[in-house]
XYZ file of C-alpha atoms in Angstrom:
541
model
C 15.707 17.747 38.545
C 13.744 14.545 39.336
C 13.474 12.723 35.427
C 10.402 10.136 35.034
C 7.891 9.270 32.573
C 6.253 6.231 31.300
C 5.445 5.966 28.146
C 2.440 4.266 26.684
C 4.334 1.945 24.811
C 7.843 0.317 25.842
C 10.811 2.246 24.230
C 11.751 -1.295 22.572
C 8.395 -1.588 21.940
C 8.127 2.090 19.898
C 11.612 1.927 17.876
C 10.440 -1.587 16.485
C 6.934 0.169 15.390
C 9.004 2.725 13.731
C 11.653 0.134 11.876
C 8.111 -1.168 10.169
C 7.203 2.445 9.763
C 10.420 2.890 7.634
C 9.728 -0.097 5.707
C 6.369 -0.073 4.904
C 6.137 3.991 4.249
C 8.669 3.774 1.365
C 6.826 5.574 -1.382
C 4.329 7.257 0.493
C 6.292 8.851 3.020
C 8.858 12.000 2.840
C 12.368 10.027 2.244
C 14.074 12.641 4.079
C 11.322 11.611 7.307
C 12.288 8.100 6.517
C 16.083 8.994 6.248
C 16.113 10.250 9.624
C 14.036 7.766 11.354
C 16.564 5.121 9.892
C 19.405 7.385 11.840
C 17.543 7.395 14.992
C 16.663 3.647 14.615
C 20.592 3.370 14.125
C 21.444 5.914 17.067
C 19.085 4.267 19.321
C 20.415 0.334 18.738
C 23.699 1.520 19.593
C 23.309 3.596 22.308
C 20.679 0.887 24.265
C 23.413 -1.653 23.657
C 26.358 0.606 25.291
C 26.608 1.395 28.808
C 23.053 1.744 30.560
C 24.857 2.645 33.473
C 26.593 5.593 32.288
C 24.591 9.475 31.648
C 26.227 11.320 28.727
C 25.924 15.023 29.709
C 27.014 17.099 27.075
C 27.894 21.151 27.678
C 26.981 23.008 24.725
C 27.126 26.600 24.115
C 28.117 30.112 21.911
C 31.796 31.748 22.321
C 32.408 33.223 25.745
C 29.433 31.565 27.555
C 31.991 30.323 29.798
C 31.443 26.368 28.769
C 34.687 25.171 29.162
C 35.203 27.060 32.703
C 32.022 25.324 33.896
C 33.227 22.142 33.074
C 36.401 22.407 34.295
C 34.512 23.720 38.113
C 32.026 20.819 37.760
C 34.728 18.553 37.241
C 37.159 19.922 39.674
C 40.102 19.881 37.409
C 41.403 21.816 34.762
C 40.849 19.945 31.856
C 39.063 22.342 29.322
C 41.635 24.818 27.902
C 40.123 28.463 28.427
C 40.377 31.546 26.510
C 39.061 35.758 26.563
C 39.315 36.536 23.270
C 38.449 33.231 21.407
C 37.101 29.631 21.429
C 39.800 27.618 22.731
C 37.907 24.024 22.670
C 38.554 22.563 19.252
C 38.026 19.087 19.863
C 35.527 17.603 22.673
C 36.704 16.924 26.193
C 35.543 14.488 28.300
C 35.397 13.567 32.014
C 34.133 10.380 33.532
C 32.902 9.186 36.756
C 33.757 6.013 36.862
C 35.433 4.217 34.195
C 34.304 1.052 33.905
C 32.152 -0.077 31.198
C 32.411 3.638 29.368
C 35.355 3.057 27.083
C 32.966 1.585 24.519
C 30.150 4.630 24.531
C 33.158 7.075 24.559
C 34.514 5.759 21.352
C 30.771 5.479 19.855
C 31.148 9.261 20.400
C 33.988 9.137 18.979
C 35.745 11.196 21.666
C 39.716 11.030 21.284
C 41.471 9.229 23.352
C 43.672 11.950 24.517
C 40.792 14.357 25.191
C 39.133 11.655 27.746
C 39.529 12.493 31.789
C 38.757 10.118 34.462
C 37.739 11.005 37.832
C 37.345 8.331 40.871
C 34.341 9.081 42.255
C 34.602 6.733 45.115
C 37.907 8.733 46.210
C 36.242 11.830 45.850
C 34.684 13.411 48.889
C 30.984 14.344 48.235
C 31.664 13.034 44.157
C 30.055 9.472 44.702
C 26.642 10.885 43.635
C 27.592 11.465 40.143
C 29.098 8.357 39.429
C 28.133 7.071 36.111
C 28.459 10.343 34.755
C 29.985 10.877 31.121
C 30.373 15.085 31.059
C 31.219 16.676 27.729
C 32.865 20.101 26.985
C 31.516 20.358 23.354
C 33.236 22.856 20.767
C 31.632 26.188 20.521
C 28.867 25.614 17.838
C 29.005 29.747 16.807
C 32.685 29.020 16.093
C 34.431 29.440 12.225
C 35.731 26.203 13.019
C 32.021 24.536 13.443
C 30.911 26.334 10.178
C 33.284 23.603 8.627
C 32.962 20.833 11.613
C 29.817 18.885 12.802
C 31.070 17.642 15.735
C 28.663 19.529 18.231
C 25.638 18.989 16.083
C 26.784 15.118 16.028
C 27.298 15.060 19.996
C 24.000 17.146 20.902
C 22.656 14.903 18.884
C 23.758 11.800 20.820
C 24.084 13.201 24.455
C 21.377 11.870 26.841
C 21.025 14.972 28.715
C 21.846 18.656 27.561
C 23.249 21.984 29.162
C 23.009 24.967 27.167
C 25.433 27.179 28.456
C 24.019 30.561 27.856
C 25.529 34.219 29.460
C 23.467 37.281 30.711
C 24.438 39.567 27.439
C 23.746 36.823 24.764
C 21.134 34.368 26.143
C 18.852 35.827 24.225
C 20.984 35.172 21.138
C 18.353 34.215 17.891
C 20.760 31.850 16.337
C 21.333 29.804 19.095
C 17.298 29.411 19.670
C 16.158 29.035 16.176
C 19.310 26.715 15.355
C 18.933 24.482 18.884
C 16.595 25.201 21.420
C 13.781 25.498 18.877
C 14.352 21.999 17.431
C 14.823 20.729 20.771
C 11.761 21.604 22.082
C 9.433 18.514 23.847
C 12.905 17.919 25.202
C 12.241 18.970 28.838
C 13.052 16.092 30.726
C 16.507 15.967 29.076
C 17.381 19.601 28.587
C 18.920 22.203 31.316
C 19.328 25.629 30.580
C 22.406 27.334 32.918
C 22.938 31.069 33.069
C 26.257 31.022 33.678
C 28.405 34.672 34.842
C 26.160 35.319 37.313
C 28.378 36.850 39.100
C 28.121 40.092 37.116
C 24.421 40.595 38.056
C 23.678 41.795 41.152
C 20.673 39.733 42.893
C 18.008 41.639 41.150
C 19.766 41.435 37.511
C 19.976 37.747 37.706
C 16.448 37.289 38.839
C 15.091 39.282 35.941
C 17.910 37.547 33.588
C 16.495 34.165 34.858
C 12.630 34.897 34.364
C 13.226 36.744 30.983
C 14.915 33.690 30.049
C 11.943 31.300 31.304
C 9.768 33.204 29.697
C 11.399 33.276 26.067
C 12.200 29.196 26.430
C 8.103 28.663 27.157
C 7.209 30.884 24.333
C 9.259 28.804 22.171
C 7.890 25.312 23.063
C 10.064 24.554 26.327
C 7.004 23.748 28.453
C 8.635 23.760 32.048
C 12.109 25.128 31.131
C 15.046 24.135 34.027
C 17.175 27.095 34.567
C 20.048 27.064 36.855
C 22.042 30.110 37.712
C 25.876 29.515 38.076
C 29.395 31.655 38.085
C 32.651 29.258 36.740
C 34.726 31.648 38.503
C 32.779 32.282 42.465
C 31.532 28.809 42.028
C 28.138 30.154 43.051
C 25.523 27.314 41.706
C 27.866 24.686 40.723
C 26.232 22.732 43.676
C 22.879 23.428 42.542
C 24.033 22.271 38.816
C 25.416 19.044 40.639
C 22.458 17.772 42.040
C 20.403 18.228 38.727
C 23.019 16.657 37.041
C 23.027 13.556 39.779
C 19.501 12.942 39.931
C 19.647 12.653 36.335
C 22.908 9.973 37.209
C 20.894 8.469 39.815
C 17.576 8.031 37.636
C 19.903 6.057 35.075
C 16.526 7.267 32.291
C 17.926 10.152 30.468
C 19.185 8.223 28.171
C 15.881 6.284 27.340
C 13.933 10.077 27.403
C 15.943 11.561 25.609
C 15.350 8.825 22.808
C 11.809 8.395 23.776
C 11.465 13.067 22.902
C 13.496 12.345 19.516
C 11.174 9.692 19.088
C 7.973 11.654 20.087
C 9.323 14.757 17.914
C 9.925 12.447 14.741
C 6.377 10.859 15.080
C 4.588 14.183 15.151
C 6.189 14.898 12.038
C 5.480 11.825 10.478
C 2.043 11.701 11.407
C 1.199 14.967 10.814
C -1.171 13.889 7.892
C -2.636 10.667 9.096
C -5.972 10.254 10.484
C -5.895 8.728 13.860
C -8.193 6.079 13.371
C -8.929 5.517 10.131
C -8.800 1.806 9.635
C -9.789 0.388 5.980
C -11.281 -2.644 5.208
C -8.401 -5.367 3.814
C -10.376 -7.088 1.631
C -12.721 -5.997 -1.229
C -15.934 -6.716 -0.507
C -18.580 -9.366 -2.546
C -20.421 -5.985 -4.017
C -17.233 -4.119 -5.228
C -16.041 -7.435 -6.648
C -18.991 -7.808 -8.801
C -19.220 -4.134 -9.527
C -15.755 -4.860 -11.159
C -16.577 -7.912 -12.909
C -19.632 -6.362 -14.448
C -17.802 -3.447 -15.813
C -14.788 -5.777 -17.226
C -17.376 -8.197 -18.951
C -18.631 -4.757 -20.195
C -15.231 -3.966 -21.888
C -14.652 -7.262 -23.278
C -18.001 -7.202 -25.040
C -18.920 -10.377 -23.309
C -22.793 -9.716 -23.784
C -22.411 -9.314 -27.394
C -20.484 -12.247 -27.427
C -23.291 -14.460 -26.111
C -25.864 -12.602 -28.225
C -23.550 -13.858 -31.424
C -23.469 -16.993 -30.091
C -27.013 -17.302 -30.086
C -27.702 -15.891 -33.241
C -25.091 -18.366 -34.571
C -26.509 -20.943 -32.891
C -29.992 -20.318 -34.423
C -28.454 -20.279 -37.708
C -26.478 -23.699 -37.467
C -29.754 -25.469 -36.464
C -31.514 -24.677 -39.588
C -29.200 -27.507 -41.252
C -30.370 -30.387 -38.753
C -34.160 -29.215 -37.210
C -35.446 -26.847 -39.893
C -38.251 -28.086 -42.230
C -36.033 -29.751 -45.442
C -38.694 -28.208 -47.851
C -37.821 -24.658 -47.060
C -33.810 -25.424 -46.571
C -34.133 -26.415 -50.480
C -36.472 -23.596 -51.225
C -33.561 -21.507 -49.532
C -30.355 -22.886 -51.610
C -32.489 -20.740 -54.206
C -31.554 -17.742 -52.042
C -28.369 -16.128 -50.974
C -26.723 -18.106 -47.918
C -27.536 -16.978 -44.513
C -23.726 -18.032 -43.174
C -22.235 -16.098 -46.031
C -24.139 -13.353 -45.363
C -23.108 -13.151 -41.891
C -19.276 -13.625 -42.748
C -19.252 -16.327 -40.193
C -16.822 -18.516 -42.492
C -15.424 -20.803 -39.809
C -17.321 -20.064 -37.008
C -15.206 -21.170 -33.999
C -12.623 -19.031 -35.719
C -14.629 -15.991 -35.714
C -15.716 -16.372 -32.499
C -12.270 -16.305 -30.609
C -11.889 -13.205 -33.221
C -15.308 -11.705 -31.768
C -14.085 -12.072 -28.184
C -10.707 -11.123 -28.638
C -11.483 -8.232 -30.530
C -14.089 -6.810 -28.064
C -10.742 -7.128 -25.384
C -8.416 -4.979 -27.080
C -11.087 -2.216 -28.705
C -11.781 -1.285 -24.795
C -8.645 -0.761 -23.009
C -10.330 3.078 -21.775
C -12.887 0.568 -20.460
C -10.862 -1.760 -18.603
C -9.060 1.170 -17.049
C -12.226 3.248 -15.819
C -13.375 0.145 -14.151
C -9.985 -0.389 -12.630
C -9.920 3.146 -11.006
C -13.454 3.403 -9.856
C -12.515 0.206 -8.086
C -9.787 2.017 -6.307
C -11.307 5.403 -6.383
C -13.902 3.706 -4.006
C -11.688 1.615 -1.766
C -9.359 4.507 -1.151
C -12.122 7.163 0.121
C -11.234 9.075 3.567
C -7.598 7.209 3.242
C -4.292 10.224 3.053
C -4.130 11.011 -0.652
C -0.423 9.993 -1.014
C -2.262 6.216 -0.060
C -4.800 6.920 -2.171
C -2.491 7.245 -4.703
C -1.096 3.883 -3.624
C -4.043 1.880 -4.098
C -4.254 3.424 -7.356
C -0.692 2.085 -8.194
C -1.258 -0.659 -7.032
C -4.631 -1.551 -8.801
C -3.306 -0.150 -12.086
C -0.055 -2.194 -11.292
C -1.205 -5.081 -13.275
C -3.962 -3.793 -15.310
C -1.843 -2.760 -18.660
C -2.121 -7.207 -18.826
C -5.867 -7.239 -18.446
C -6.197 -6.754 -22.295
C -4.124 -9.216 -23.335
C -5.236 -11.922 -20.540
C -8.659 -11.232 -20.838
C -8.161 -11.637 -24.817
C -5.844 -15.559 -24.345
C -8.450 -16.410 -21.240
C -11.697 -16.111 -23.723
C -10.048 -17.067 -26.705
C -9.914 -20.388 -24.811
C -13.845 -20.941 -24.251
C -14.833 -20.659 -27.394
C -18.177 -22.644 -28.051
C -17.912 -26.185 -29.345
C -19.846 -25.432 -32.400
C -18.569 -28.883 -34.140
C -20.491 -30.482 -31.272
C -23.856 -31.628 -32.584
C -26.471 -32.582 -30.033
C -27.671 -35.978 -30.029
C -31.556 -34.694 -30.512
C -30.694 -32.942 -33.686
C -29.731 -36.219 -34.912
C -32.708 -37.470 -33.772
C -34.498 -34.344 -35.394
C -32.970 -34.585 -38.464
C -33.780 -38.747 -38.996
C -37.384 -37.838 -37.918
C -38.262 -34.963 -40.638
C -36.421 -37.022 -43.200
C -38.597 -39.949 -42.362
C -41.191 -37.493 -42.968
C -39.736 -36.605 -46.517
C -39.911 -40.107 -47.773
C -43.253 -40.705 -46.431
C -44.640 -37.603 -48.246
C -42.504 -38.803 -51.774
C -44.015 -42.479 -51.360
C -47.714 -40.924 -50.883
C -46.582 -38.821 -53.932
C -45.590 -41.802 -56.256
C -48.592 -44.100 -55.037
C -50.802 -41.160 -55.633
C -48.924 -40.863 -59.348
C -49.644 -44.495 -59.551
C -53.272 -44.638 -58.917
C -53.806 -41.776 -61.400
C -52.236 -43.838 -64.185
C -53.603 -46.964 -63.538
C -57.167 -45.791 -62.055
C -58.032 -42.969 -63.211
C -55.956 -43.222 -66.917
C -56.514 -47.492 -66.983
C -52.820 -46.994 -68.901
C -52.720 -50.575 -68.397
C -53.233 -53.408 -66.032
C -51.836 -52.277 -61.897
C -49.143 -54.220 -60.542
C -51.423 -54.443 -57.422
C -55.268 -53.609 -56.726
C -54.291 -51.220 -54.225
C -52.502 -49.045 -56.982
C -55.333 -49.880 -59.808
C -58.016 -47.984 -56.534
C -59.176 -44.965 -56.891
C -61.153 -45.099 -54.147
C -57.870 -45.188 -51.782
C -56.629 -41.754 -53.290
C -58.458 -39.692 -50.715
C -56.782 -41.772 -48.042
C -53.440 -41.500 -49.223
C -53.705 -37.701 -50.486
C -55.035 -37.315 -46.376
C -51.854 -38.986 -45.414
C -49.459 -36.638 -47.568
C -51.199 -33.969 -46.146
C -50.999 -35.105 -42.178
C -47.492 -36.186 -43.043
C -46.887 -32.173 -44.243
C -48.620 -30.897 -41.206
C -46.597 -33.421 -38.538
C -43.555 -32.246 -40.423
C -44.620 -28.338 -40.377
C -44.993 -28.874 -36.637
C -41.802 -31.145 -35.630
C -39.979 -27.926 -37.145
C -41.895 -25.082 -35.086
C -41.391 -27.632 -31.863
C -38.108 -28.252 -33.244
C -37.150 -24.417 -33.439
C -38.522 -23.734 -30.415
C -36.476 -26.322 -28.572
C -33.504 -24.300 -30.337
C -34.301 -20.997 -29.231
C -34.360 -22.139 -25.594
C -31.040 -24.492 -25.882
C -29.444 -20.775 -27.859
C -30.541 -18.956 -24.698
C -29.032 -21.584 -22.435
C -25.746 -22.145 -24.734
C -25.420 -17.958 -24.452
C -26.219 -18.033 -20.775
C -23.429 -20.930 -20.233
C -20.755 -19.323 -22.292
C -21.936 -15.499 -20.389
C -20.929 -17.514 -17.372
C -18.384 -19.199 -18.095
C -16.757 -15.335 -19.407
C -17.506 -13.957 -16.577
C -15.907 -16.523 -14.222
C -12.797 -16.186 -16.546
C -13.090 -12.630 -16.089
C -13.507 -12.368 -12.462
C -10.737 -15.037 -12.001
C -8.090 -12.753 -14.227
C -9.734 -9.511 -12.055
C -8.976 -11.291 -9.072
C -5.520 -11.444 -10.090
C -4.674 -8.932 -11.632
C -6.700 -6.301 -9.980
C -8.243 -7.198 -6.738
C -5.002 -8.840 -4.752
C -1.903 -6.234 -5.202
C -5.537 -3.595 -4.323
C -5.926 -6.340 -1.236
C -2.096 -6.200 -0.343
C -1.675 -2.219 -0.530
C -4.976 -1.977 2.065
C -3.107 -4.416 4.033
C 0.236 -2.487 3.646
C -1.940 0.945 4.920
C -3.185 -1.071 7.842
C 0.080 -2.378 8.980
C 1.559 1.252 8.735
C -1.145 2.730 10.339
C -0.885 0.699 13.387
C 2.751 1.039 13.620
C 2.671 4.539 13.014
C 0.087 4.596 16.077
C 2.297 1.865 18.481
C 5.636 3.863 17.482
C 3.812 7.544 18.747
C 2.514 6.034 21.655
């Protein structure tokens, strides 16, 4: 049997895909999957770092296949105790072709020293071909001693190349299959399949034995099944078992294939629900982002926030800009502040905003999860679920940090502008303007019109000025009447700009805490899935 392949991907190349497999799939993929890629990750690094120049060959087999007779013909000594009536081989034997170098694989198998059998190839007539080969006489796996002793299932496990030892009457056995040759199956290039005691068929038996047999192996997933007809006892095919077993020597690979099908077989599993190409976007988009901050500011109530701070606004000018005449005429009426509750306004304010946070937590975590809902679309739903976690990982402090990062901008409603000042000099100019046109008006009455007695000037003892200065009290009125409608006009534009600056302001807070909070574990779990996906992909390949 001639052993090649070439895999996509180096072997080294494939095991250190699958260590980042193992470590970024914790949570999202079977633990028992991970479990055993962690054992073949540990199987692997210690057999690549043991003898490269040495084939383990391991004979495995059911009571009275004849296992331990083939060994001891292949080897040429008697080093396998035999029995009829029952398994003999309790502990594993082992014969080597050349010594050097194999003392440290044979005690990674763990193979006793007592039980280990050297043979000198070079002094060996027609031997020198298998040199470098490490054969095994496993225990019988069917035995009641391997019902309480794993060392067969540990050393099939390990071997770089496998024999099953099967005989004409039970090679058909259903244990055996289901138990090994089922779970080995992909294993071609490092499985061979000998009929041994074929000399109990006649010609035509074993020919029918051996294509029954090739038959049942490709049905159950062997694709080109090696089967090698051999008698322990004639020694008819223990040549023909030689050579297979020296090419395999020769090829110095089967112990790379034979990690390269465990690795294939474990992939296939592991992969079985991931898309093949799917590759998500790492980072959340300028759209999604916005969607998110839109439907936070939402939550937190920041549009009724700036619509307060408007109206408050408004309210607060009336004391500087308004017309004074109708602020007096309103201290007859209830105040508009009390009315509103507003008390101490920058107070309320942080109590508005903070409020708004914690009434909407359902709010904060719809937006959350359509955020994720939407990233994670087409994406395995056990990642799915992961971006979930992962956007939701953080999100029970959104309330809270939403509530101390607005709390923070509330307005400056001590702040005065300058031009209310300026407002507020101007219509009180106004005032005394009108009340001296009132008391020279009062004036020229009394001494004009009444002659009460003698003016203290002409101008006051003139009734002819009245009209004048009754014109002036009136233009003085009207300029005041329309320095307040400019006046609250002015204020109804600087309310709309104070309410857009303190919108944006919230929402740059918000998007800041989103970004946090929400968007970057989202950002590192898309990351995670892309990582895994492209080791998952390097390690199959």
């Amino acid at each position: 049997m001639t052993i090649s392949a070439e895999p996509r991907h180096g072997l080294g190349t494939r095991l250190a895909a699958l260590a980042r497999v193992v470590e970024l799939g914790q949570g999202r993929v079977d633990p028992e999957l991970l479990d055993e890629a962690t054992q073949l990750l540990l199987r692997a690094g210690n057999r690549l770092k043991l003898s490269p120049d040495h084939t383990v060959v391991a004979l495995a087999g059911g009571t009275g296949s004849g296992k331990s007779s083939l060994f001891n013909s292949v080897s040429g000594l008697e080093l396998s105790p035999t029995g009829v009536r029952r398994p003999t081989t309790a502990r594993t034997h082992a014969c080597v072709w050349g010594l050097e170098g194999a003392a440290p694989l044979l005690d990674w198998l763990q193979i006793q020293w007592r039980h280990r059998f050297a043979r000198a190839s070079a002094l060996d007539k027609g031997e020198s071909q298998l040199h470098g080969l490490i054969l095994l006489d496993l225990p019988d796996h069917d035995s009641i001693r391997a019902l309480t002793d794993t060392e067969a299932d540990r050393l099939i496990t390990a071997a770089d190349l496998i024999v099953w030892v099967l005989d004409p009457q039970k090679y058909a056995d259903a244990a055996t299959h289901r138990r090994y040759v089922t779970e080995l199956a992909g294993h071609d290039a490092v499985t061979v399949f000998v009929l041994n005691q074929a000399d109990r068929l006649t010609p035509e038996e074993q020919a029918i034995c051996v294509a029954d047999l090739e038959e049942l192996l490709e049905r159950e997933g062997v694709a080109n099944p090696k089967v090698v007809a051999t008698s322990a006892t004639t020694g008819k095919g223990i040549d023909g078992l030689k050579a297979v077993l020296a090419d395999s020597v020769s090829a110095r690979r089967a112990g790379y294939l034979r990690l390269e099908a465990d690795l294939d077989k474990l992939m296939l599993r592991v992969a079985k629900d991931m898309p093949d190409l799917l590759h998500v976007e790492p980072t959340v988009d300028g759209a999604r982002r916005a969607g998110l901050a839109d439907a936070l500011c939402d939550a937190v109530g920041a549009a009724a926030v700036g619509e307060a701070i408007e109206n408050v606004y408004g309210v607060r000018s009336i004391d500087w800009v308004g017309w004074p005449y109708a602020r007096w005429a309103a201290m007859f009426r209830p105040d508009p502040l009390k009315s509103l509750r507003l008390g101490d306004v920058k107070d309320d304010i942080r109590t508005l905003v903070g409020g708004s946070v914690r009434a909407q937590p359902a709010e904060v975590d719809n937006a959350v999860q359509a955020l994720s809902d939407g990233l994670s679309q087409g994406m395995p739903e056990i990642w799915q679920d992961g971006v979930r976690d992962a956007a939701r990982s953080r999100s029970g402090q959104l309330p809270k940090v939403l509530t101390d990062e607005l709390g923070e901008i509330a307005p400056p409603l001590d702040r005065v502008p300058a031009w209310w000042w300026l407002a507020k000099i101007w219509q009180y100019l106004l005032v005394l303007l009108f009340l001296a046109g009132l008391g020279v008006t009062g004036a020229i009455v009394f001494y004009g019109v009444f002659e009460a007695g003698p003016p203290p000037t002409d101008l006051l003892g003139d009734v002819g000025v009245l009209p004048w200065v009754l014109l002036m009290m009136a233009s003085v009125l009207g300029v005041g009447l329309l320095s307040a409608v400019a006046s609250r006009n002015f204020i109804v534009l600087a309310a709309g700009s104070e309410r857009d600056r303190l919108e944006r302001d919230m929402r740059r807070r918000v998007s800041g805490v989103a970004q946090e909070l929400v968007v970057e574990p989202v950002e590192r779990e898309l990351q995670r899935y892309n990582d895994y996906h492209e080791a998952l992909n390097t390690a199959k390949f």
